[in-house]
XYZ file of C-alpha atoms in Angstrom:
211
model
C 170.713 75.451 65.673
C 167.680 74.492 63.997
C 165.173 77.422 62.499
C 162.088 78.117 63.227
C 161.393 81.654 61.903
C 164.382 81.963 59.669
C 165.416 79.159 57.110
C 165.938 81.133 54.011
C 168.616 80.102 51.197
C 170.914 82.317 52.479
C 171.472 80.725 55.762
C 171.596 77.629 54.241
C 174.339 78.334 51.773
C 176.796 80.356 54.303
C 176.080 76.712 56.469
C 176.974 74.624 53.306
C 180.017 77.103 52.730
C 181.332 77.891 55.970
C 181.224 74.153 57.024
C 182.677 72.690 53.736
C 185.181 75.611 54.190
C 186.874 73.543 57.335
C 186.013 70.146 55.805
C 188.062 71.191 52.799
C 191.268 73.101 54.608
C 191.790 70.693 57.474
C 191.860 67.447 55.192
C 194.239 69.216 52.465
C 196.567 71.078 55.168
C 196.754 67.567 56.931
C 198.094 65.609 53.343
C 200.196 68.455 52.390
C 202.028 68.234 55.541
C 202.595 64.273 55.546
C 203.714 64.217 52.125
C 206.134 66.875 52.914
C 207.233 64.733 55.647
C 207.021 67.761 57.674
C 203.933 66.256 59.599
C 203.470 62.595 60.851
C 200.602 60.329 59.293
C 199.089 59.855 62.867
C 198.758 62.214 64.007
C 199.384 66.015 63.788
C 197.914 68.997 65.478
C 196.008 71.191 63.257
C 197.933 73.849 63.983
C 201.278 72.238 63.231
C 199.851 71.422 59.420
C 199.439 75.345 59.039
C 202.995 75.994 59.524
C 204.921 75.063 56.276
C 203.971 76.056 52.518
C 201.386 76.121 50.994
C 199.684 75.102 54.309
C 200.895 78.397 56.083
C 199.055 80.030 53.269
C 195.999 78.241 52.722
C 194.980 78.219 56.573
C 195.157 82.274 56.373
C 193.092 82.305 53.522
C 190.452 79.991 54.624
C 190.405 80.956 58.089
C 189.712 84.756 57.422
C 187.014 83.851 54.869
C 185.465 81.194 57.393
C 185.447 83.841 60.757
C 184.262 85.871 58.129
C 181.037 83.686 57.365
C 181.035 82.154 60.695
C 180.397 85.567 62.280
C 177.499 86.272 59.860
C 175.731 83.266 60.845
C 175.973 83.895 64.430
C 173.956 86.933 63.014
C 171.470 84.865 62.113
C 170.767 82.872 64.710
C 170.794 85.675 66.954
C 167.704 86.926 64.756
C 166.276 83.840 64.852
C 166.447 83.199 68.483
C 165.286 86.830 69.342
C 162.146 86.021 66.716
C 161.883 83.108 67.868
C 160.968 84.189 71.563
C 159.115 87.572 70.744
C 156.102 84.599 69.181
C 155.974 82.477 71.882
C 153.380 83.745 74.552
C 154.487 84.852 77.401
C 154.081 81.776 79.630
C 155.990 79.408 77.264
C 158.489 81.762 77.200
C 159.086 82.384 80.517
C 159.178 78.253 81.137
C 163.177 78.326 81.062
C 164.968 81.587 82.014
C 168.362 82.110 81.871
C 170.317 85.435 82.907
C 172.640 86.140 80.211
C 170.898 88.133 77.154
C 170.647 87.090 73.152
C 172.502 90.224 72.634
C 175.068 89.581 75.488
C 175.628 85.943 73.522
C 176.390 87.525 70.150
C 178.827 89.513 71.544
C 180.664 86.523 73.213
C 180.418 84.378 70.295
C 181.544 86.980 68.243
C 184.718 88.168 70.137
C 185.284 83.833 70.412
C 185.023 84.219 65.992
C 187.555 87.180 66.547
C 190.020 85.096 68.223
C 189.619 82.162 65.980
C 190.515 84.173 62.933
C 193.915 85.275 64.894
C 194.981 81.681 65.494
C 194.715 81.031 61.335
C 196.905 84.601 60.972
C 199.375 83.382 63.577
C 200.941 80.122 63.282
C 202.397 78.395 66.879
C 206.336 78.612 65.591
C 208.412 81.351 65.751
C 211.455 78.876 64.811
C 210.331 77.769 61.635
C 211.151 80.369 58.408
C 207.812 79.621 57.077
C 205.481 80.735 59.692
C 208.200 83.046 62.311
C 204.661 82.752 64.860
C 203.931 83.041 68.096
C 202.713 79.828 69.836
C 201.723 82.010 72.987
C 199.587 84.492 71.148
C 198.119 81.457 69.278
C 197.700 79.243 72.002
C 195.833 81.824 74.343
C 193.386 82.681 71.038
C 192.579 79.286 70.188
C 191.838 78.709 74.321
C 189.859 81.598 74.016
C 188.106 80.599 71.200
C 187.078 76.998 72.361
C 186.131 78.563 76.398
C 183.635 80.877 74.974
C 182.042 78.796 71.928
C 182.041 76.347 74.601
C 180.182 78.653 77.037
C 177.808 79.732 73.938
C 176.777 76.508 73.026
C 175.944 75.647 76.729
C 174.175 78.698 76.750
C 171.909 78.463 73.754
C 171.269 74.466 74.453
C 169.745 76.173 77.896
C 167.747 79.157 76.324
C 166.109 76.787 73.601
C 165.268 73.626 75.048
C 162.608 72.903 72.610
C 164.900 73.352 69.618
C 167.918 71.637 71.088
C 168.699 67.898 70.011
C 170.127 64.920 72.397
C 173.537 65.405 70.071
C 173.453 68.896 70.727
C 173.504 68.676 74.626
C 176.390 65.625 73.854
C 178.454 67.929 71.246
C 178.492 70.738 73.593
C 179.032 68.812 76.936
C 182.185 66.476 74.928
C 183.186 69.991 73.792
C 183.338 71.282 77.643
C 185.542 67.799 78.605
C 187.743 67.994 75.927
C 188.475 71.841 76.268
C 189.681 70.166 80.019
C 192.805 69.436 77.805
C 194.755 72.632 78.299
C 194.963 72.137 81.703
C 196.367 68.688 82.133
C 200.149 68.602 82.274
C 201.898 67.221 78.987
C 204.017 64.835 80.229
C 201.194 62.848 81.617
C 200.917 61.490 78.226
C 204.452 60.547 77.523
C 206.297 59.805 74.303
C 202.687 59.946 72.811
C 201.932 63.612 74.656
C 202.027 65.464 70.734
C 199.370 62.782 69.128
C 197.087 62.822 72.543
C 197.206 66.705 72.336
C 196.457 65.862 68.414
C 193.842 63.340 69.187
C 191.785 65.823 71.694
C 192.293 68.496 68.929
C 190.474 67.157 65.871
C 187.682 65.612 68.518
C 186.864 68.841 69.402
C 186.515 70.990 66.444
C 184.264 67.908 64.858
C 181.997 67.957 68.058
C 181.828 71.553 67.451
C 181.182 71.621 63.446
C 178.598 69.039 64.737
C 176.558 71.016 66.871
């Protein structure tokens, strides 16, 4: 989200760090895992490059950090939103309506951040000596995760209409289509069911970063 009120250093550092945060881990967890030959070139889930060494590691680390800084910017836009609306007069204001509160957002987002940080903790396979996961536990989090970011971006695109972008609307409306993924059956894809899954994957958390 763009800011009005609020555009100090801070928030622009914990932007610069939380996104280079993913743009570093997912890259270097990714080339890890095909030279191990534990991954193939195209393509692997995400999720699969965080389950062998040092991958397993390195997504726990940067995961934790980057819930941790995600959450704190969530903070900050909250501020900025509330702000953002108490300046406005009250006919501008009350242009677009929507029912769901600022405060009622944060708290969505925020349990959405919560889940996030469990699917870096806990890798999807409980075969493999190197992570001993859970793939349900981390599958329901990460669906978690993308249904209610997915609802929040909706949600703020709708409450701010004069600060929301064209891409913004198409980043969080590609976000909603591709989240459609968990409920079409894998073997619609065939052979190629793991790189589809793979494919939809990576779309979605760059459609996300993007917004």
């Amino acid at each position: 989200m763009a800011f009005s009120t609020i555009w100090s250093a801070t928030a622009k550092h914990l932007l610069i760090l939380g996104c280079g945060t993913i743009a570093i881990l997912i890259p270097i967890t990714y080339l890890l895992c095909v030279h191990q030959d534990n991954c193939p070139v195209f393509l692997p889930t995400i999720s699969n490059t965080w389950v062998y060494p040092p991958g397993n590691y390195l997504s726990r680390w940067f995961v934790g950090n980057l819930c941790d800084l995600f959450a704190i910017y969530q903070l900050i836009i909250y501020w900025d939103n509330v702000t953002n609306m108490q300046n406005k007069p009250k006919e501008e204001g009350a242009t677009r309506t929507c029912s769901i509160s600022y405060e009622a957002l944060l708290s969505i987002v925020w349990f959405g951040i919560f889940c996030l940080s469990w699917v870096g903790a806990i890798c999807d396979s409980s075969s493999a000596d190197s992570c001993r996961g859970n793939n349900t536990i981390h599958t329901a989090c990460a669906v978690t995760f993308f249904a209610l970011y997915d609802f929040y971006m909706l949600a703020q695109n709708y409450k701010n209409p004069d600060r929301t972008t064209c891409s913004r609307w198409v980043s969080s409306i590609a976000s909603c289509v591709l989240f459609l993924r968990f409920f079409v059956p894998v073997d619609l894809f065939g052979y190629g069911a793991s790189t589809a899954l793979a494919v939809f994957e990576w779309t979605n958390v760059a459609v996300i970063a993007h917004w």
